[in-house]
Tab-separated table of C-alpha atoms in Angstrom:
chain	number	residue	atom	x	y	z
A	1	UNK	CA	-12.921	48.800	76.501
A	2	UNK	CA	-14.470	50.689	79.440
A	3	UNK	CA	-17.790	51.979	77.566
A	4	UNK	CA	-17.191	54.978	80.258
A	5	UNK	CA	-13.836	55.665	79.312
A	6	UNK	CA	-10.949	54.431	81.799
A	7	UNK	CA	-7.852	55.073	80.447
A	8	UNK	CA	-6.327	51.821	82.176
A	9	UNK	CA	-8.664	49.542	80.854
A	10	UNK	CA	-7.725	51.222	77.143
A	11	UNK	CA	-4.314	50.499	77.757
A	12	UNK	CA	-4.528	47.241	78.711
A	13	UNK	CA	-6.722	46.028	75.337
A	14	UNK	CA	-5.357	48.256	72.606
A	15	UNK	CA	-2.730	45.536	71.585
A	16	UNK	CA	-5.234	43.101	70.802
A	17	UNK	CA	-8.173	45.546	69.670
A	18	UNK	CA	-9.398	45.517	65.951
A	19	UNK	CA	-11.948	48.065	66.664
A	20	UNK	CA	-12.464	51.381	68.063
A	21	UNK	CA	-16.009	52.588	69.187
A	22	UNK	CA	-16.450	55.669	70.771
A	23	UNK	CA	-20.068	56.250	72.791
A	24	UNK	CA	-22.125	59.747	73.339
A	25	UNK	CA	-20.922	59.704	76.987
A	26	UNK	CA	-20.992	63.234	77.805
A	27	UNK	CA	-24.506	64.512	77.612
A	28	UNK	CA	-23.804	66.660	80.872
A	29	UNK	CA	-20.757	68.477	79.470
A	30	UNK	CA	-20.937	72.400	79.760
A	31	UNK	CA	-22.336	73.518	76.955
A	32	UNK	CA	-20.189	76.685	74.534
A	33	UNK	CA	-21.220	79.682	73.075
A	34	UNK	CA	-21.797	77.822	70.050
A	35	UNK	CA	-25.388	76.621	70.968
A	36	UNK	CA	-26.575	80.467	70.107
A	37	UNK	CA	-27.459	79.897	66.512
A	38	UNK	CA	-27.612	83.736	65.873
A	39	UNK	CA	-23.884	84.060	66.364
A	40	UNK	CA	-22.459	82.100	63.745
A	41	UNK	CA	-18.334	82.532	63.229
A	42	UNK	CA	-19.196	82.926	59.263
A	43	UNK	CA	-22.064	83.883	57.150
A	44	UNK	CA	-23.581	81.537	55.599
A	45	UNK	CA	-22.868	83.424	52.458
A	46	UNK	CA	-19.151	82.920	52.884
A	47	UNK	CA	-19.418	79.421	53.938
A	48	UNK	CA	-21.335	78.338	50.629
A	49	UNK	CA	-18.424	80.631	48.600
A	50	UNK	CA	-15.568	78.116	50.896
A	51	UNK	CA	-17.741	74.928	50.122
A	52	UNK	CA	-17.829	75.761	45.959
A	53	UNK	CA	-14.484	76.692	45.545
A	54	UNK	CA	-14.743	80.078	44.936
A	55	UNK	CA	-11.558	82.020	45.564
A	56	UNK	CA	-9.845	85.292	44.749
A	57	UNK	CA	-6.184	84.401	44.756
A	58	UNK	CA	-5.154	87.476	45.033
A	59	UNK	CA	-6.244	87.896	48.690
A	60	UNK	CA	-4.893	85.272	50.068
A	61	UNK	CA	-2.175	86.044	52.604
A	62	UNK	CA	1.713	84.939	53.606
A	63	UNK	CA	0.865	82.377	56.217
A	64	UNK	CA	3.442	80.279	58.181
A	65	UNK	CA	3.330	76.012	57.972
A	66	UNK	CA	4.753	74.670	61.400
A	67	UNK	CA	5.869	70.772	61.245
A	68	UNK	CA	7.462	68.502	63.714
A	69	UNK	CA	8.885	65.494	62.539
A	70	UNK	CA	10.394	62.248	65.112
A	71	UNK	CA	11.705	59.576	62.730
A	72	UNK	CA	9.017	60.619	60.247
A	73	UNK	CA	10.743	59.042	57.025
A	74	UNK	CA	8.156	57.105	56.045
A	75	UNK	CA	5.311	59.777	55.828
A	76	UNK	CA	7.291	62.807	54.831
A	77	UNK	CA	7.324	61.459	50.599
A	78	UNK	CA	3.435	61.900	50.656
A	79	UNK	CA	3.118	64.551	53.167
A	80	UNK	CA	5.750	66.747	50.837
A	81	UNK	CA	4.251	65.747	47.334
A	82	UNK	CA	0.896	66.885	48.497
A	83	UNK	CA	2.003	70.112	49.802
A	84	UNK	CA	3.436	71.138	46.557
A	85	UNK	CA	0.305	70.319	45.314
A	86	UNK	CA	-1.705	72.771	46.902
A	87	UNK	CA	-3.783	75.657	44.630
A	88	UNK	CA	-2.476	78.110	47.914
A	89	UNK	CA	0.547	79.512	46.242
A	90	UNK	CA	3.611	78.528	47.546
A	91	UNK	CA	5.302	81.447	47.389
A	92	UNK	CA	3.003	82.933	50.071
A	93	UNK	CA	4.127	80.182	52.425
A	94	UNK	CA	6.780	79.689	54.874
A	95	UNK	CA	7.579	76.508	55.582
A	96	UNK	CA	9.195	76.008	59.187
A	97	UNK	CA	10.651	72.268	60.038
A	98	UNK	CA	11.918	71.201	63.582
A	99	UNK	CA	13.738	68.249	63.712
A	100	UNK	CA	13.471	65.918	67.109
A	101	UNK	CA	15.485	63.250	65.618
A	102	UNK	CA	18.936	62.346	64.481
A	103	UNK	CA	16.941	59.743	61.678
A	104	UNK	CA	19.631	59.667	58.347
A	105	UNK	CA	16.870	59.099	56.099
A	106	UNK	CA	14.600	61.298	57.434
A	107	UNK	CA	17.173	64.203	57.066
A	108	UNK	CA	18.099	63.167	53.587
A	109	UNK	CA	14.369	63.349	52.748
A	110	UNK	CA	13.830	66.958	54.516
A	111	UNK	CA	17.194	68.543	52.980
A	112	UNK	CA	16.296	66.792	49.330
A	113	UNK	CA	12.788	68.412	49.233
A	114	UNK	CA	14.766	71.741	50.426
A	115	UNK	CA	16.970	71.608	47.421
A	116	UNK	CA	14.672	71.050	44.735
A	117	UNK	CA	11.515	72.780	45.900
A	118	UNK	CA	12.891	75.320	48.714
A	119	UNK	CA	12.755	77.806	46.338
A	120	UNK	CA	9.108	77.904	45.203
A	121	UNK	CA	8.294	78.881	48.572
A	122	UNK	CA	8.272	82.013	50.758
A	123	UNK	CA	10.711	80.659	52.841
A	124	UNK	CA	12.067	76.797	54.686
A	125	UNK	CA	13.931	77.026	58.287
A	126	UNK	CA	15.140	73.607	58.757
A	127	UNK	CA	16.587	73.286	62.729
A	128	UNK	CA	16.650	70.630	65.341
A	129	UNK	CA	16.524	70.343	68.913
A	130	UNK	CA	16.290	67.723	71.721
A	131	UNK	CA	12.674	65.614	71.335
A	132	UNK	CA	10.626	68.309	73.741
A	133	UNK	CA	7.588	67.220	72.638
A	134	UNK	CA	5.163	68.403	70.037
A	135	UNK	CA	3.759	71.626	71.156
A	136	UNK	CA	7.632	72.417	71.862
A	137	UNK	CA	8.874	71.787	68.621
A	138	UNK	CA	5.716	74.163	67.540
A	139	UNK	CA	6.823	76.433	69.488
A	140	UNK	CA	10.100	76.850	68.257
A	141	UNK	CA	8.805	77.460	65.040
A	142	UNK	CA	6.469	80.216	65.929
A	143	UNK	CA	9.227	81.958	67.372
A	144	UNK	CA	11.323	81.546	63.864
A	145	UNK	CA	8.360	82.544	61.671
A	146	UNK	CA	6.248	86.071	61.333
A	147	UNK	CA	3.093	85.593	59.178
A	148	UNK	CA	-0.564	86.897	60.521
A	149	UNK	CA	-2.023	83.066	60.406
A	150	UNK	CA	0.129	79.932	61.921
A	151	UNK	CA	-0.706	76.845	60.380
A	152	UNK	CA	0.120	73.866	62.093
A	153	UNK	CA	0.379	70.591	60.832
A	154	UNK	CA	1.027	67.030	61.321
A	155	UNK	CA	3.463	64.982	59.184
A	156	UNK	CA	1.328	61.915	58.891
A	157	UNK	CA	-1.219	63.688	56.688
A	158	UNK	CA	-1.910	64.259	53.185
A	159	UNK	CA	-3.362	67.284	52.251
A	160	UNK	CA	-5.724	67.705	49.295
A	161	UNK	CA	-5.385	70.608	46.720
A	162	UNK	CA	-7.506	72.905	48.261
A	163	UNK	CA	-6.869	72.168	51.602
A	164	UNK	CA	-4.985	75.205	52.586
A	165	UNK	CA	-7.106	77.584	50.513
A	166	UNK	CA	-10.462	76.863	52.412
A	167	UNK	CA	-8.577	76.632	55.625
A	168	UNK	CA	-7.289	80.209	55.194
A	169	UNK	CA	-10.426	81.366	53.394
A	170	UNK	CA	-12.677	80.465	56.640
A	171	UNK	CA	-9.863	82.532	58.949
A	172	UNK	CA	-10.313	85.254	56.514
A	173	UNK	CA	-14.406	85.036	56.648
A	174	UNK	CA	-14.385	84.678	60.675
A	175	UNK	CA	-15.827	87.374	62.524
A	176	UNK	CA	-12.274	88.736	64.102
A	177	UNK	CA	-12.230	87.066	67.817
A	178	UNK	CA	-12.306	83.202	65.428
A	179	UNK	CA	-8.540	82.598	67.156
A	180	UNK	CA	-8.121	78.888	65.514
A	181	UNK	CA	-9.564	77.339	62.548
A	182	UNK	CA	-9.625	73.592	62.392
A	183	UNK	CA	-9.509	71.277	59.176
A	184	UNK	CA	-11.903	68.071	58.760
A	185	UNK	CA	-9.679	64.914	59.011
A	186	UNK	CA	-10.909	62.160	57.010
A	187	UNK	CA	-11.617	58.944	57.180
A	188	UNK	CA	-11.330	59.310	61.284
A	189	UNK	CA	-11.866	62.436	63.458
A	190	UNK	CA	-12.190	62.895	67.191
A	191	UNK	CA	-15.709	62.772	68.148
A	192	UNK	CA	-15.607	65.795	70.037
A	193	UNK	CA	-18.716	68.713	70.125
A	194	UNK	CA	-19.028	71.081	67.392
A	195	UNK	CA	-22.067	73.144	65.986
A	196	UNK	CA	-22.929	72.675	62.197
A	197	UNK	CA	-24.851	75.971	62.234
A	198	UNK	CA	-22.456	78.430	64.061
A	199	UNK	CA	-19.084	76.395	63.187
A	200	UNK	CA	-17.970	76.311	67.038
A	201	UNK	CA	-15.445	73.632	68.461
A	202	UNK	CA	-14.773	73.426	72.074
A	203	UNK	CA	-11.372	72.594	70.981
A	204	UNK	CA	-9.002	72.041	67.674
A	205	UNK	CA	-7.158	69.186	67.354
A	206	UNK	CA	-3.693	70.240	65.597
A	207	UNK	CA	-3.617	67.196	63.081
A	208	UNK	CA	-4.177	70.284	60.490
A	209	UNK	CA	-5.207	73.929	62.301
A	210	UNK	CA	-4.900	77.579	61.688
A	211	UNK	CA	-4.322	80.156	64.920
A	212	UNK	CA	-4.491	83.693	64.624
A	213	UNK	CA	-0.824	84.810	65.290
A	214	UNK	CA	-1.299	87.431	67.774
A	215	UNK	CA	-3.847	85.210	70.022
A	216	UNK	CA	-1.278	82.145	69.898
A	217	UNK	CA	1.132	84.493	71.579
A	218	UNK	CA	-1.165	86.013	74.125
A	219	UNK	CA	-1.611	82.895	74.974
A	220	UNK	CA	1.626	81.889	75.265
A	221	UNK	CA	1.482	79.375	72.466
A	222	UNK	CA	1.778	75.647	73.660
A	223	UNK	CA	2.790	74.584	77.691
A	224	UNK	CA	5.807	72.936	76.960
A	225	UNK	CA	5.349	70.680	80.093
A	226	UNK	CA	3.089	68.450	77.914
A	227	UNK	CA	5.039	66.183	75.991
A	228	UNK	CA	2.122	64.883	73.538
A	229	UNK	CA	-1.256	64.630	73.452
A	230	UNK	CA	-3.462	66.510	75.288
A	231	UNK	CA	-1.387	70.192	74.396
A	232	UNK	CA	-4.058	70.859	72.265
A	233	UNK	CA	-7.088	70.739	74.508
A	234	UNK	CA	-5.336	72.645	77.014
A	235	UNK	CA	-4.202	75.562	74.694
A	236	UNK	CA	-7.745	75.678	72.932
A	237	UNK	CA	-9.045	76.038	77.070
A	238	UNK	CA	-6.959	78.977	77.300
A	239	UNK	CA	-7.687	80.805	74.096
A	240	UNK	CA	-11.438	80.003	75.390
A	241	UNK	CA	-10.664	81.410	78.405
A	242	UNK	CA	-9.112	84.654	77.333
A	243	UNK	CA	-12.718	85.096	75.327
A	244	UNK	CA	-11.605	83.514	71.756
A	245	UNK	CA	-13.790	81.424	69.541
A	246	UNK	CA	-12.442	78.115	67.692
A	247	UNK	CA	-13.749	77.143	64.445
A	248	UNK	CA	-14.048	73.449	62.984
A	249	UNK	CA	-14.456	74.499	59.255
A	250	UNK	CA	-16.209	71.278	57.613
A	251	UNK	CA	-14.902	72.120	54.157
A	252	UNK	CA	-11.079	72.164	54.224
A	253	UNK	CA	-10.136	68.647	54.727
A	254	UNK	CA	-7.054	66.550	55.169
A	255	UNK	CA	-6.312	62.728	54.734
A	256	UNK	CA	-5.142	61.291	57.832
A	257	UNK	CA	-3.453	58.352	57.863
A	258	UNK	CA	-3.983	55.743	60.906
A	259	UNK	CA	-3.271	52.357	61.572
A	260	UNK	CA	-2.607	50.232	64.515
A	261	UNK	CA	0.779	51.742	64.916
A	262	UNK	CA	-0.583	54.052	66.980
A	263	UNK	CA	0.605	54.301	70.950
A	264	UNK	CA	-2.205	53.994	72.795
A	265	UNK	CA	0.091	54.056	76.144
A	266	UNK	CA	1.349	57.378	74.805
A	267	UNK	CA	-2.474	58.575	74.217
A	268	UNK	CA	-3.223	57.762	77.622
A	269	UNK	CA	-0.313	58.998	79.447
A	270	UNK	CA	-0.926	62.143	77.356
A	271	UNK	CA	-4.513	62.670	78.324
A	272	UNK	CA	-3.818	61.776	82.331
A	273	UNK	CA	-1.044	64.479	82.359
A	274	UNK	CA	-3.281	67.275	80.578
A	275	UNK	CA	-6.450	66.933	82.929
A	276	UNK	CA	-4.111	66.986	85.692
A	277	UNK	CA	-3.052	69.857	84.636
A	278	UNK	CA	-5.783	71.324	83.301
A	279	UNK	CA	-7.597	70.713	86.302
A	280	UNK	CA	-5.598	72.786	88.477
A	281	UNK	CA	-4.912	75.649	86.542
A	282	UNK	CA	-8.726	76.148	86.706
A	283	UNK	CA	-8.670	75.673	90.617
A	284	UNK	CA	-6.991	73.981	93.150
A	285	UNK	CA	-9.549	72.540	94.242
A	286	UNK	CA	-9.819	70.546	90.921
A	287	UNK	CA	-7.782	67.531	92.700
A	288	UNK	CA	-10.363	66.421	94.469
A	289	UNK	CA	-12.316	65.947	91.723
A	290	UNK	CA	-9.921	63.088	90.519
A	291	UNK	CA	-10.800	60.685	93.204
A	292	UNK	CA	-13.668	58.738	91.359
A	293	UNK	CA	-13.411	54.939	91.708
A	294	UNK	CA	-12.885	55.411	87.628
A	295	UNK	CA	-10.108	57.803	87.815
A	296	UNK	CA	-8.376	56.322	90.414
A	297	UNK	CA	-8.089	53.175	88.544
A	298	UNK	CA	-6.566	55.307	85.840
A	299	UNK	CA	-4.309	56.598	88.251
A	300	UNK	CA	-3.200	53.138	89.010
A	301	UNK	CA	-2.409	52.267	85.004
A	302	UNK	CA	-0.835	55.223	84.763
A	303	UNK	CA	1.813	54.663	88.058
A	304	UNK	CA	2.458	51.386	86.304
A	305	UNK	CA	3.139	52.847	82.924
A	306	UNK	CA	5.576	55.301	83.726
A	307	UNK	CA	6.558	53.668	86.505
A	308	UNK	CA	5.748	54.371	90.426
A	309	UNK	CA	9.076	56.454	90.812
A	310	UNK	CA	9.053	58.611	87.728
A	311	UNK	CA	5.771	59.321	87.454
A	312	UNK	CA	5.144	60.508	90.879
A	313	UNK	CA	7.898	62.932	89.588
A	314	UNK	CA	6.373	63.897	86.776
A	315	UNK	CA	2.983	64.145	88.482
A	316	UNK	CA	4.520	66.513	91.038
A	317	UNK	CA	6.039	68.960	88.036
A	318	UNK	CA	2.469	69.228	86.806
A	319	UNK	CA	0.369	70.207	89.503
A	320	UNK	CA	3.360	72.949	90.540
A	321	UNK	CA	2.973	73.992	86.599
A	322	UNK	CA	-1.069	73.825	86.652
A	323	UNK	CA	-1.155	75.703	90.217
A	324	UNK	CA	1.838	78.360	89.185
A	325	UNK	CA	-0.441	79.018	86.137
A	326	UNK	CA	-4.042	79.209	88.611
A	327	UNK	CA	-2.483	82.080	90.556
A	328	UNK	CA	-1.521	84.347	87.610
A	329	UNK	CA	-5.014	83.966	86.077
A	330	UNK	CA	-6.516	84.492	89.615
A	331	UNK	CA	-4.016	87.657	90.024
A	332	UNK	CA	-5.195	89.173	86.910
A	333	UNK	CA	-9.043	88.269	87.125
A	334	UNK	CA	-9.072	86.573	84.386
A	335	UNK	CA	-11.987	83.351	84.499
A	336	UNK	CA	-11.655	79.688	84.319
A	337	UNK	CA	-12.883	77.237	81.167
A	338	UNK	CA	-14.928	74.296	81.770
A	339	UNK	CA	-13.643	71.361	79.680
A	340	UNK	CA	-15.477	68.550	78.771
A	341	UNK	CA	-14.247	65.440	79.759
A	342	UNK	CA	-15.292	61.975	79.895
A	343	UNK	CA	-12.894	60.468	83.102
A	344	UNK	CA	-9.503	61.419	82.279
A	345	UNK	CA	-9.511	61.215	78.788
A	346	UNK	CA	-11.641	64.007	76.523
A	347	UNK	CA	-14.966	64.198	75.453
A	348	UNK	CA	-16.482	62.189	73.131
A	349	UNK	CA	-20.430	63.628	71.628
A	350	UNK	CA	-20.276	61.978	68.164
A	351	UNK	CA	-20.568	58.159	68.191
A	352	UNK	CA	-18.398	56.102	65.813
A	353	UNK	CA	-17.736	52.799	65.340
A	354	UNK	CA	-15.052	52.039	62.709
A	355	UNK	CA	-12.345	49.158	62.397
A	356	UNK	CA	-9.046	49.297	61.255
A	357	UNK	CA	-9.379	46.914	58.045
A	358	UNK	CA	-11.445	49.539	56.913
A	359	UNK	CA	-9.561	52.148	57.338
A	360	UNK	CA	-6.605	50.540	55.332
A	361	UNK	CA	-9.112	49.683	52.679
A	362	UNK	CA	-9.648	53.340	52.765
A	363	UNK	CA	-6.665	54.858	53.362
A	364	UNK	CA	-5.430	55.575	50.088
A	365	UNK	CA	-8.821	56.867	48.629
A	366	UNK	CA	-8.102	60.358	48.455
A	367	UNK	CA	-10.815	61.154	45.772
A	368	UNK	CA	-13.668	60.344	48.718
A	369	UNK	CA	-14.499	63.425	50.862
A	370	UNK	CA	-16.699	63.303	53.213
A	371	UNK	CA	-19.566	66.500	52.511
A	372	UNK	CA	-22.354	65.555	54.741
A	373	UNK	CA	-22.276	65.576	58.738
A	374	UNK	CA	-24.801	63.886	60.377
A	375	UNK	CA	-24.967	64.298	64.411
């Protein structure tokens, strides 16, 4: 792999790569408000009270779980028997399902766990609709649902018992313009920038994250023009940019399960789309900053991916979408956000180096949390 990061050169290896090493290639990256260490999101009272498990139940609000499931059957078994194992009580939670598959088993799994469980919870909504794409299928759901927080969650997780309560207990803590609250994943996490003293992300990944209801709609909640991958960066950018903060909370943790099975041609047609655009919703001039020797070779493995006719297509749909949404900010005077990025994929800041016979060794060790960062 491309120790600086192009996406082609990922695409090409990552059928025959064991391991995945990511490099502290970024060092120039705008920095966030989260390097002033006198404005922490929580007190450091009330993150000690999340890290020992100290909770009044009785405060703890309705809150809205959002999943998206595409021939999920095999993940679903766990993902459901942990969430009925979660100290947040389920009758305070709505769950809210969208369906982008026709799967059998999957719906015999999701309409089995209805029956016998539906009723310990707040509410399930169980609907389907053609495969849009994640943030989509999210969306749909925030639409159907009406709780202050919206949780959103990935299916190929398993949560532990406290998972939801210190996720919700660091929104409830959070000074009041936190807009997203992000969960730990463990035993792999993006490498991307956040502050261990103030408890500021540049950006959530949605694996397991909490937004503040009324800021996911001024927002305008996920662009639906970006299929997967990459819709999480670019909403984060425009909570950011709308003056929200985003919280990676280092105590509420989920088990995340990864394996080779994971489309790396997906990941990188996913990240080319989203700086695209990304890059012009911030300013049109942001196209000529894609004409590096390294993005332009990205460029290349992405034509070939999608193929030269379609993606040219798809390119063009983008940059109207990213240059559509440039002149309403620019109409209202709202500013741009800076994003990280390291070529046409994200940021990396934390190095890692980790293989994948480790993580199966792992994967299944759900008693090992992770309680120490070191940077």
């Amino acid at each position: 792999m491309d120790r600086n990061g192009a996406n082609a050169e990922f695409v090409r290896e990552s059928d025959e790569r064991k391991e995945v090493t990511y490099v502290d290639n970024v060092a120039d990256a705008p920095s966030i408000a989260a390097d002033r260490l006198g404005d922490p999101l929580i007190s450091l009272e009330s993150a000690a009270a999340i890290r020992d498990g100290k909770v009044d139940f009785g405060t703890l609000p309705n809150i809205d779980l959002s999943i998206v499931t595409f021939n999920s059957a095999a993940d679903l078994p766990d993902f459901f028997e942990s969430l009925v194992g979660q100290e947040y009580p389920l009758e305070k939670i709505g769950l809210y399902v969208t369906r982008h598959s026709s799967d059998e088993e999957e719906g015999w799994i999701i309409d089995e766990f209805a029956e016998r469980h539906g009723c310990r919870f707040r509410e399930v909504s169980v609907g389907g609709q053609d495969n849009l794409g994640f943030g989509a299928g999210h969306n749909r759901n925030f639409h159907l649902s009406g709780a202050g927080y919206f949780v959103i969650s990935n299916v190929d997780i398993e949560f532990y018992s406290d998972s939801l309560v210190k996720l919700v207990q660091f929104a409830l803590f959070a000074s009041s313009n936190c807009a997203a609250v992000e969960a730990r994943q463990f035993p792999f996490e993006h490498p991307k920038f956040y502050n261990p003293a103030t408890f500021e992300t540049s950006w959530v990944v949605c694996c397991l994250s909490l937004f503040d209801r009324r800021a996911f709609a001024e927002v305008g909640g996920f662009d639906p023009i970006l299929f997967m991958y990459g819709e999480d960066v670019d909403l984060s950018a425009r909570l950011r940019a709308d003056g929200y903060r985003l919280a990676f909370n280092p105590y509420s943790q989920v088990h995340h399960k990864i394996g080779d099975g994971r489309d790396a041609r997906l990941m990188a047609i996913g990240a080319i789309e989203a700086k695209l655009l990304m890059k012009l919703a911030a300013s049109p001039l942001g196209l000529l900053g894609l004409a590096s020797p390294r993005n332009l070779r990205s460029l290349r493995g992405y034509l070939s991916l999608r193929g030269r006719r379609g993606a040219l297509r798809r390119l063009a749909a983008i940059s109207r979408r990213g240059m559509s949404r440039f002149w309403r900010r620019w109409r209202r005077g709202l500013p741009r956000i800076a994003v990280p990025w390291n070529g046409l994929d994200i940021e990396w800041r934390r190095p890692f180096s980790i293989t994948f016979e480790e993580l199966e060794l792992r994967r299944r060790s759900l008693e090992l949390r992770v309680t120490v960062s070191i940077l």
